[in-house]
Amino acid sequence: MKFKTIKKTKLQKSLTNLPDYGKTYGNFSWTQIEKELAKESGNILNAAYIAIDKHRNTDKKNKIALYYESDNGSKEQYTFTQISELSNQFANLLIKTGVQRGERVFLFLPRIPELFVAFLGILKTGAIAGTLFSAFQEKALLDRLENSEAKILVTDSILYPRVQKILRSLPHLKKIIIVERNAKALPKGEKIIYFAKEMVKMDKEFKIRYMQKNDPAFMLYTSGTTGKPKGVIHKHFAILQQYITAKWVLDLKENDVYWCTADPGWVTGIAYEILGTWANGASTVVFDGRFDPSRWYKIIQDYKVTVWYTAPTAIRMLMAAPDVVKKFDLSPLRHLASVGEPLNPEAVIWSLKAFGLPFHDTWWQTETGAMCIVNIASMDIKPGSMGRPFPGVIADIVDDKGRILPVKKEGNIALRPGFPSLMKSIWRRPQKYRSYFINGWYISGDRGWKDKDGYFWFLSRADDVIKTGGERVGPFEVESVLVEHPGVIEAGVIGKPDALRGEIIKAFVVLKQGVKPSEKLKNELSLYVKKHLAGHAYPREVEFIDKLPKTRSGKIMRRVLKAKELGLPVGDTSTLEEY
Ligand code: WTA
C-alpha cells in the first residue's frame, strides 16, 4: 500500500519558524552552531555545564528542569538550580572517594532523580559515566562492569543483590553507593556507602572540570552479532549535535514540557532526556513506571506535555487500545517524534487521527550518539521513511566496498565521519572500532535505500542484532546464557518478526542426550535467561532442534535459522557444514 506524503504546510503552523530544511542544508555549519552554544555556555566545555549549570545565569534558573513521577504516583520536581546543586554535591562526593578524570563510574538505577543527578555529577568531575539498564541481571552486569573496570557503582537496595552475586569478580570496584529511596533494609558491606547520608555533607558548589572536545563523557555497552557487548565511548562535544537536533527535530521551545519515554540505560535516555534536551532548557517529565495506555495518556494530560519522544512498539501498543485515547485531554501536545526501530506508516497515519499530529521518525544508533537521519519538524513526511540526513550529517547508501549506490538501490546505510556526536572509540577494542569504517564511511550495520528526494528507507539489519520492543539485544549474549543451563548443549538465537514488538527473540535449542523436550522446559529456559541475563532479553519462543546449522569452522549460521523460520530460501550455503 502506498501512503501519501504529509505536507507540512497544511499542518502545525507553530513549526513554521524552523529553518527550511532544503535551504539550510547547503550552508549549514557546525562551527556556527558551536559558536552559538559556546556563547550560551560562557565558553565552558563540559556537557553537564552546557546541559544544566549554564541556565543558572539566566531566567531559567528557577524553572522546573525535572518533573518526576514514580510508578505508585508519588511526584517530585526540581529546578535547574537544584539539579545543578545536587549534581555538584555528587561531584564533590566522587572527588572525596578519590575518583579521577577518565575513571569509570557506573549507574545501575531505576529512572529516579538520583540517576540524573549522579550522571551529571560524574561528568562534572571529568570521569566517564556508564549506565546500566535496570532490567539487567548478574551476567549482563558482570560483562559490563568487568570490561569497563568501573571504580564506583551507584545502585539501590532493590537492585544491589544482583551486584552482590558478582562482587568477587570485580576487583576494580572500590565503592558502591546505595541510594536509600524505597529501601526496606539497607545492604551493608565494606565497600558500601549511602547516597543521601553522604550528599548532605557535601558542598553545593563545585569547580567544574573544563574538558577538551574529545574528552570522554559517557559510555554505553551495546550489542553486535558476535562476542560480548562493547563499550561505546562518547565525548563531551557530542552535546553539540544532541543540542541542535533536540532544537530542530524535537522542536523544543521556551515553554515546552517534554516527555521522553526512554531509559537512560540506553542512548536515547542520555542524549534526549539529559543532555541535548536540557541544553535547550526544556522542562522534562520522567515517569518511572510500567507501560499502560491510560497511565501514559494521564501523564501527558497531567503535565500538559507538548513534545513527546517515544518508540514504535509503544505507539503500536497504544494503537491496540484505540478507545483509551478519547478519555484524555491531550490538546497541549504539539509535536511527536519516534526512534529505535522501524516506524510503520500505519502508526503515522494513526497518530494523525488520534492526536491530529504525525510522528516524526528519527534514525540513529548508540554509536552515532545523536540523531542522524530525521524528519525535521518543518519537513514533509513520507510515512514509512526515516526522513533525510540532518544538516551537517552526510549520509548515503553504499555497497560493501564503500561505493555510493544509485537511488532505489539497496545497500548499507553509511555516514561520513565528521559530525560531532559520532563515537570516539570502542573501549579497549581499537580494531573493532576501525572495523566500522570502509572507504571513508562509517558503516552503520543497517540496510536501506534512498529515494530521488533524498529520503532514506530502512530495510533490515545487515547482521544478526535483534531489536525487540525497541531494545537492542545481541544473540550471542542470549545464547551464552542458554548454554549454561544444565539441559542445554547449544543454542542459536534470532529475531523473529512480530507485529507488535518489531521482533521477538526466538531460541533454537539442542538438548543434552536424555533431556526430554517439553513445554515446561521451554518456559524454564525463557525464565532462565530472564533471571540471569535481563528482564527484556529473554526468548519468547523456544524450539528444540537436533542440530544447529554451522559453518565448517563452527560458527552458528543464524541467517539459516531465520530463513527456515520465515519459510524463505536459505541462500548461499557453500560454507555450511552438512546440515
Ligand atoms: C534501529 C537507538 C528503523 C537500527 C537510538 C539501528 C531504527 C538500531 C530506527 C540502533 C528507525 C533506530 N528506523 N530502525 N528510525 N532507529 N533503529 O543502538 O537498526 O539502541 O541500527 O540506538 O536501531 O539501536 P540503538
XYZ file of C-alpha atoms and ligand atoms in Angstrom:
604
model
C 0.000 0.000 0.000
C 1.237 3.456 -0.857
C 0.928 6.208 1.710
C 0.532 9.837 0.774
C 3.147 12.392 1.771
C 2.040 14.515 4.719
C 2.538 18.095 3.634
C 3.756 20.345 6.404
C 2.155 23.468 5.002
C -1.234 22.068 5.997
C -0.070 21.114 9.460
C 1.380 22.504 12.613
C 1.515 26.186 11.934
C 3.623 26.595 15.059
C 6.507 24.867 13.360
C 6.953 27.299 10.532
C 9.642 29.343 12.241
C 12.103 26.475 11.909
C 14.833 26.597 9.324
C 13.654 25.334 5.991
C 15.423 22.043 5.544
C 16.205 22.318 1.843
C 17.610 25.813 2.201
C 19.756 25.339 5.268
C 21.421 22.165 4.166
C 23.790 23.881 1.765
C 25.108 26.496 4.171
C 24.760 24.675 7.478
C 27.928 24.885 9.532
C 28.824 23.043 12.713
C 31.200 25.873 13.548
C 28.295 28.289 13.547
C 26.298 26.096 15.932
C 29.399 25.632 18.083
C 29.755 29.409 18.377
C 26.095 29.766 19.329
C 26.381 27.138 22.046
C 29.738 28.420 23.303
C 28.208 31.883 23.681
C 25.285 30.496 25.671
C 27.672 28.500 27.837
C 30.273 31.173 28.516
C 32.837 29.146 26.548
C 32.837 26.429 29.191
C 33.076 22.976 27.693
C 31.655 20.295 29.903
C 28.441 18.610 28.781
C 26.988 18.850 32.302
C 27.616 22.592 32.375
C 26.030 23.060 28.957
C 23.028 20.931 29.903
C 22.356 22.338 33.364
C 24.684 24.866 35.000
C 24.564 27.458 32.223
C 20.872 28.025 32.977
C 21.778 29.318 36.434
C 22.912 32.557 34.812
C 19.599 33.066 33.034
C 15.920 33.451 33.802
C 15.642 29.667 33.652
C 17.402 29.272 36.971
C 14.140 28.706 38.821
C 12.415 26.889 36.001
C 11.465 23.246 36.588
C 14.024 21.022 34.898
C 12.654 17.689 36.092
C 9.150 16.520 36.890
C 9.431 13.049 38.358
C 6.584 10.602 38.860
C 7.041 7.121 40.259
C 5.035 4.036 39.399
C 2.971 4.459 42.550
C 2.140 8.050 41.677
C 4.411 9.992 44.020
C 5.666 13.209 42.488
C 8.727 15.410 42.835
C 10.079 18.372 40.961
C 13.484 20.025 40.690
C 14.557 23.354 39.219
C 17.659 23.793 37.070
C 19.418 25.334 40.068
C 18.503 22.385 42.278
C 19.738 19.852 39.729
C 22.895 21.901 39.374
C 23.499 21.973 43.124
C 22.679 18.318 43.675
C 24.993 17.251 40.877
C 27.679 19.487 42.375
C 27.223 17.694 45.684
C 27.527 14.357 43.944
C 30.660 15.520 42.128
C 32.133 16.518 45.498
C 31.277 13.094 46.871
C 33.069 11.406 43.965
C 36.148 13.533 44.462
C 36.085 12.629 48.145
C 36.083 8.936 47.235
C 39.134 9.539 45.067
C 37.639 9.459 41.571
C 39.956 10.806 38.893
C 39.400 12.051 35.363
C 38.775 9.232 32.922
C 37.840 6.681 35.586
C 34.539 4.877 35.132
C 31.602 5.431 37.430
C 28.562 3.297 36.669
C 24.898 3.778 37.432
C 22.557 0.866 37.934
C 19.347 2.544 38.978
C 15.695 2.840 38.090
C 14.598 6.096 36.485
C 14.740 8.138 39.706
C 16.035 11.697 40.156
C 19.271 10.394 41.722
C 20.152 8.779 38.388
C 20.055 12.134 36.611
C 21.878 13.952 39.380
C 24.611 11.322 39.573
C 25.082 11.180 35.802
C 25.685 14.918 35.646
C 27.875 14.850 38.738
C 30.138 12.260 37.126
C 30.547 14.393 34.012
C 31.415 17.380 36.177
C 34.417 15.546 37.632
C 35.753 14.512 34.241
C 35.124 10.838 34.978
C 33.260 8.656 32.470
C 29.632 7.861 33.288
C 28.293 4.436 32.373
C 24.638 3.491 32.599
C 23.166 0.039 33.096
C 19.538 -0.722 32.284
C 17.688 -1.694 35.442
C 16.396 -4.943 33.882
C 19.939 -6.361 33.750
C 20.726 -9.428 35.806
C 24.101 -10.577 37.068
C 25.519 -11.943 33.807
C 24.824 -8.743 31.869
C 26.213 -6.700 34.762
C 29.357 -8.745 35.075
C 30.340 -8.359 31.406
C 29.945 -4.606 31.561
C 31.437 -3.836 34.971
C 34.343 -6.187 34.406
C 35.235 -4.872 30.966
C 34.938 -1.199 31.955
C 36.829 -1.743 35.224
C 34.329 0.525 36.898
C 35.633 2.014 40.139
C 32.339 3.195 41.614
C 28.830 1.844 41.178
C 25.688 3.663 42.217
C 22.681 1.427 42.790
C 19.806 0.884 45.217
C 18.834 -1.749 47.741
C 16.432 -3.477 45.344
C 18.988 -3.930 42.562
C 22.008 -4.471 44.794
C 21.515 -8.240 45.348
C 22.274 -8.793 41.641
C 25.564 -6.967 42.064
C 26.367 -8.828 45.237
C 26.406 -12.113 43.305
C 29.347 -10.943 41.182
C 31.260 -8.739 43.616
C 34.132 -11.176 43.914
C 34.783 -10.948 40.178
C 35.050 -7.168 40.282
C 38.391 -6.302 41.886
C 38.366 -2.787 40.393
C 35.133 -1.824 42.072
C 36.140 0.207 45.107
C 32.890 1.710 46.358
C 29.191 1.038 45.987
C 26.922 3.972 46.651
C 23.448 2.879 47.705
C 20.524 5.190 47.071
C 18.276 4.854 50.104
C 15.000 5.608 48.267
C 12.475 2.720 48.534
C 14.696 0.698 50.849
C 13.102 -1.611 53.391
C 16.503 -2.576 54.701
C 19.809 -1.177 53.568
C 22.565 -3.533 52.488
C 25.780 -3.390 54.462
C 29.312 -4.117 53.426
C 32.879 -2.989 53.437
C 32.575 -1.101 50.153
C 29.121 0.344 50.731
C 28.322 3.988 51.428
C 24.906 5.665 51.409
C 23.855 8.313 48.937
C 21.647 10.720 50.907
C 23.686 10.347 54.059
C 26.846 11.461 52.237
C 25.209 14.030 49.971
C 24.049 16.253 52.848
C 27.637 16.614 53.968
C 28.771 17.865 50.570
C 29.193 21.425 49.375
C 26.613 22.648 46.883
C 29.273 24.351 44.804
C 31.837 22.520 42.741
C 34.603 23.724 40.487
C 33.582 22.009 37.303
C 36.367 20.415 35.270
C 36.919 22.011 31.909
C 37.095 19.420 29.198
C 38.519 19.222 25.703
C 36.148 18.455 22.850
C 37.434 14.930 22.513
C 37.464 14.015 26.191
C 35.205 11.077 27.026
C 31.959 11.837 28.855
C 29.917 8.652 28.914
C 29.957 5.075 27.720
C 27.268 2.608 26.789
C 27.543 -1.077 26.185
C 25.867 -2.239 23.067
C 25.492 -5.485 21.230
C 26.802 -6.697 17.946
C 26.378 -10.107 16.347
C 29.279 -11.834 17.995
C 31.165 -11.605 21.214
C 30.394 -9.709 24.363
C 28.822 -6.261 24.340
C 31.240 -3.483 23.526
C 31.716 -0.179 25.296
C 30.921 2.734 23.024
C 32.701 5.858 24.247
C 31.181 9.289 23.681
C 32.845 12.641 24.074
C 31.715 15.841 25.755
C 31.499 17.567 22.391
C 28.689 15.215 21.296
C 26.388 17.605 23.126
C 26.661 19.986 20.193
C 24.714 17.621 17.975
C 22.431 16.482 20.780
C 21.585 20.115 21.433
C 20.883 21.201 17.874
C 18.919 18.075 16.940
C 16.815 18.493 20.091
C 16.175 22.056 18.990
C 15.326 21.437 15.352
C 13.986 17.889 15.292
C 12.250 17.754 18.665
C 11.488 21.422 18.064
C 11.986 22.352 21.716
C 10.997 25.879 22.646
C 10.930 28.056 25.742
C 7.644 26.850 27.203
C 7.659 23.219 26.209
C 7.056 20.372 28.603
C 8.883 17.450 27.108
C 8.452 13.742 27.753
C 10.937 11.132 26.570
C 9.847 7.602 27.368
C 13.319 6.084 27.013
C 15.525 4.933 29.864
C 18.982 6.468 30.464
C 20.258 2.885 30.412
C 20.127 3.396 26.638
C 21.499 6.157 24.467
C 18.157 7.879 23.833
C 17.719 8.489 27.544
C 21.155 10.072 27.804
C 21.081 12.200 24.661
C 17.437 13.278 24.799
C 16.390 13.001 28.421
C 19.503 14.552 29.936
C 21.987 16.267 27.642
C 20.505 17.641 24.410
C 17.092 18.467 25.757
C 18.199 20.106 28.994
C 20.773 22.065 26.994
C 17.692 23.631 25.371
C 16.223 24.424 28.778
C 13.183 22.166 28.368
C 11.184 21.022 31.382
C 11.413 17.252 31.265
C 8.961 14.689 32.556
C 10.399 11.432 33.833
C 7.949 8.635 34.515
C 9.447 5.661 36.294
C 6.606 3.255 35.732
C 5.285 0.490 33.573
C 3.653 0.864 30.225
C -0.082 1.242 30.361
C -2.092 3.270 27.821
C -4.301 5.062 30.379
C -1.368 5.875 32.616
C 0.685 7.182 29.709
C -2.094 9.435 28.463
C -2.654 10.610 32.019
C 0.988 11.662 32.217
C 0.554 13.725 29.049
C -2.670 15.235 30.387
C -1.440 15.948 33.927
C 1.842 17.569 32.941
C 0.433 19.197 29.799
C 3.158 17.576 27.747
C 3.762 19.450 24.490
C 6.601 17.452 22.906
C 6.752 13.680 23.106
C 9.587 11.349 22.017
C 8.813 7.648 22.114
C 9.273 4.335 20.298
C 7.275 2.438 17.669
C 6.470 -0.556 19.894
C 4.856 1.785 22.419
C 2.948 3.536 19.634
C 1.673 0.190 18.347
C 0.621 -0.785 21.852
C -1.316 2.464 22.104
C -2.898 1.758 18.711
C -4.064 -1.573 20.118
C -6.117 0.316 22.733
C -7.913 2.756 20.393
C -10.686 3.878 22.739
C -8.456 4.925 25.605
C -7.064 7.990 23.873
C -10.508 9.627 23.726
C -10.790 9.730 27.502
C -7.984 12.220 27.974
C -7.356 15.841 27.166
C -4.194 15.716 25.117
C -4.675 19.095 23.481
C -1.341 20.581 24.681
C 0.583 18.033 22.563
C 2.051 19.817 19.566
C 4.939 17.691 18.331
C 5.673 13.949 18.254
C 8.815 12.006 17.374
C 9.860 8.379 17.373
C 13.067 6.358 17.444
C 14.581 2.942 17.861
C 13.029 0.671 15.271
C 11.142 0.990 12.007
C 8.112 3.241 12.381
C 5.470 1.617 10.236
C 3.408 4.018 8.091
C 0.150 2.858 9.705
C 1.421 4.217 13.023
C 2.000 7.656 11.494
C -1.445 7.673 9.912
C -2.996 6.527 13.204
C -1.274 9.269 15.172
C -2.638 11.859 12.743
C -6.110 10.635 13.589
C -5.581 10.075 17.295
C -3.636 13.260 18.135
C -4.058 15.358 14.996
C -0.251 15.134 14.676
C 2.082 12.787 12.826
C 5.025 11.041 14.493
C 8.340 12.244 13.102
C 10.703 9.338 12.666
C 14.361 9.712 13.641
C 17.144 7.238 12.920
C 20.362 6.902 14.825
C 22.316 4.465 16.976
C 24.245 4.122 20.203
C 27.379 4.577 18.102
C 26.221 7.810 16.431
C 25.423 9.482 19.771
C 22.680 11.689 18.357
C 20.055 11.759 15.618
C 21.443 11.462 12.085
C 18.596 10.769 9.668
C 15.479 12.631 10.657
C 12.226 14.281 9.876
C 12.944 17.840 10.875
C 9.827 19.389 12.313
C 9.225 21.520 9.228
C 9.771 18.756 6.643
C 7.112 16.955 4.642
C 6.749 13.436 5.992
C 6.703 10.374 3.802
C 5.141 7.753 6.082
C 7.427 4.729 6.285
C 10.595 6.718 5.550
C 13.094 7.639 8.267
C 13.493 11.077 6.704
C 16.609 12.824 5.437
C 20.095 13.402 6.850
C 20.221 16.130 9.479
C 22.001 19.232 8.129
C 25.726 18.720 8.680
C 25.393 14.958 8.518
C 26.296 13.354 5.222
C 24.564 10.028 4.726
C 24.348 7.738 1.762
C 23.730 4.192 0.654
C 26.955 2.362 -0.174
C 27.973 -1.136 -1.237
C 30.253 -3.377 0.833
C 33.325 -1.620 -0.557
C 32.006 1.801 0.415
C 30.975 2.912 -3.082
C 27.885 5.099 -3.321
C 24.884 3.331 -4.839
C 22.229 4.961 -7.000
C 18.723 5.935 -5.936
C 16.421 2.998 -5.076
C 19.304 0.515 -4.817
C 19.537 -1.440 -1.581
C 22.803 -1.176 0.349
C 24.462 -0.179 3.614
C 23.266 2.954 5.368
C 26.516 4.865 5.819
C 27.602 8.167 7.327
C 30.602 10.380 6.606
C 32.574 10.809 9.850
C 32.966 14.437 10.856
C 29.689 15.108 12.659
C 30.318 15.886 16.351
C 28.458 13.039 18.057
C 29.983 10.005 16.348
C 31.531 7.697 18.965
C 35.104 8.431 19.921
C 36.185 4.823 20.318
C 35.235 1.355 21.427
C 36.563 0.774 24.915
C 39.844 -1.112 24.672
C 38.997 -2.555 21.255
C 40.681 -0.319 18.670
C 40.424 -2.923 15.955
C 36.696 -3.308 16.476
C 36.393 0.468 16.195
C 38.331 0.529 12.941
C 36.169 -2.230 11.500
C 33.214 0.192 11.380
C 34.890 2.270 8.676
C 35.204 1.428 4.984
C 36.443 3.752 2.271
C 35.927 6.823 4.439
C 32.397 5.852 5.504
C 31.061 4.819 8.879
C 29.032 1.678 8.091
C 26.002 1.552 10.369
C 25.136 -2.142 10.091
C 21.681 -1.202 8.801
C 20.496 -1.735 5.250
C 18.201 0.537 3.326
C 17.768 2.675 0.214
C 17.263 6.332 -0.677
C 14.660 7.826 -2.988
C 15.007 10.614 -5.525
C 14.128 13.258 -2.923
C 16.908 12.104 -0.606
C 14.588 10.344 1.861
C 16.011 7.195 3.443
C 14.055 3.968 3.828
C 15.089 1.290 6.307
C 15.116 -2.359 5.240
C 16.858 -4.503 7.852
C 19.969 -5.071 9.891
C 22.951 -6.345 7.949
C 23.905 -8.558 10.886
C 22.099 -10.670 13.489
C 21.452 -7.900 16.020
C 17.912 -8.103 17.398
C 15.596 -5.166 18.084
C 12.821 -6.223 20.395
C 10.427 -3.617 21.708
C 12.960 -1.040 20.513
C 15.725 -2.517 22.661
C 18.920 -3.829 21.154
C 19.903 -7.376 22.049
C 22.889 -9.381 20.857
C 22.052 -13.014 20.069
C 25.411 -14.154 21.409
C 24.638 -12.894 24.913
C 21.370 -14.858 24.980
C 22.999 -18.000 23.558
C 25.783 -17.802 26.148
C 23.270 -17.859 28.977
C 21.166 -20.649 27.469
C 24.140 -22.988 27.187
C 24.801 -22.558 30.892
C 21.503 -24.288 31.620
C 22.275 -27.897 32.626
C 19.905 -29.356 29.996
C 21.341 -27.476 27.007
C 24.219 -28.326 24.668
C 23.958 -25.422 22.289
C 21.633 -22.670 21.184
C 21.084 -20.345 18.219
C 19.112 -17.151 18.729
C 17.353 -14.961 16.150
C 14.942 -12.035 15.969
C 11.599 -13.224 14.645
C 9.384 -10.534 13.055
C 6.498 -9.569 15.309
C 3.666 -7.181 14.503
C 3.738 -5.517 17.915
C 7.326 -5.675 19.153
C 9.099 -5.402 15.810
C 10.922 -8.604 16.619
C 10.746 -11.169 19.370
C 13.656 -13.282 20.495
C 13.448 -16.879 19.364
C 15.884 -19.543 20.571
C 16.655 -22.809 18.839
C 17.993 -25.180 21.431
C 19.797 -28.522 21.222
C 19.214 -30.530 24.386
C 21.649 -32.891 26.056
C 21.094 -36.554 25.447
C 18.447 -37.919 27.761
C 16.869 -34.498 28.486
C 13.228 -34.641 27.497
C 11.830 -31.747 25.474
C 8.623 -30.338 26.926
C 6.589 -27.134 27.118
C 7.631 -26.876 30.732
C 11.288 -26.928 29.762
C 10.695 -24.219 27.168
C 9.271 -21.963 29.872
C 12.084 -22.850 32.185
C 14.657 -21.819 29.578
C 12.915 -18.491 28.925
C 12.814 -17.814 32.620
C 16.443 -18.833 32.992
C 17.510 -16.076 30.584
C 15.180 -13.584 32.230
C 16.641 -14.351 35.648
C 20.314 -14.418 34.739
C 20.718 -12.044 31.774
C 17.972 -9.426 31.623
C 14.249 -8.997 32.062
C 13.820 -7.751 28.480
C 16.212 -10.083 26.644
C 14.600 -13.485 27.123
C 13.304 -15.706 24.305
C 9.533 -15.517 24.000
C 9.754 -18.583 21.771
C 11.897 -21.665 22.240
C 12.158 -24.508 19.747
C 14.088 -27.719 20.259
C 16.109 -28.974 17.307
C 18.574 -31.806 16.783
C 21.398 -29.808 15.285
C 22.276 -26.177 14.582
C 23.357 -25.018 11.122
C 27.050 -24.120 11.342
C 29.890 -23.126 9.096
C 32.696 -25.617 8.755
C 34.641 -23.557 11.240
C 31.846 -23.990 13.774
C 30.067 -20.615 13.655
C 26.308 -20.772 14.102
C 24.574 -19.579 10.928
C 21.689 -17.638 12.343
C 20.581 -16.453 8.952
C 19.822 -20.073 8.037
C 17.733 -20.443 11.188
C 15.940 -17.231 10.320
C 15.277 -18.226 6.711
C 13.877 -21.543 7.863
C 11.707 -19.852 10.452
C 10.292 -17.499 7.851
C 9.967 -20.144 5.162
C 12.404 -18.280 2.920
C 15.119 -19.687 0.678
C 18.207 -20.421 2.741
C 20.585 -18.694 0.293
C 24.247 -19.479 -0.160
C 25.129 -22.491 1.944
C 28.510 -23.228 0.421
C 30.231 -22.515 3.730
C 27.725 -24.590 5.642
C 28.674 -27.761 7.395
C 26.443 -30.679 6.399
C 23.058 -29.908 7.883
C 17.430 0.595 14.734
C 18.827 3.625 19.332
C 14.490 1.871 11.756
C 18.534 0.376 13.714
C 18.836 5.149 19.159
C 19.762 0.902 14.439
C 15.877 2.137 13.565
C 19.491 0.459 15.855
C 15.457 3.476 13.725
C 20.212 1.277 16.867
C 14.475 3.977 12.824
C 16.948 3.019 15.227
N 14.020 3.143 11.861
N 15.400 1.359 12.588
N 14.014 5.212 12.921
N 16.133 3.998 14.772
N 16.782 1.888 14.522
O 21.890 1.457 19.362
O 18.662 -0.994 13.432
O 19.709 1.026 20.580
O 20.966 0.369 13.957
O 20.113 3.128 19.300
O 18.067 0.604 15.998
O 19.794 0.926 18.154
P 20.427 1.592 19.425
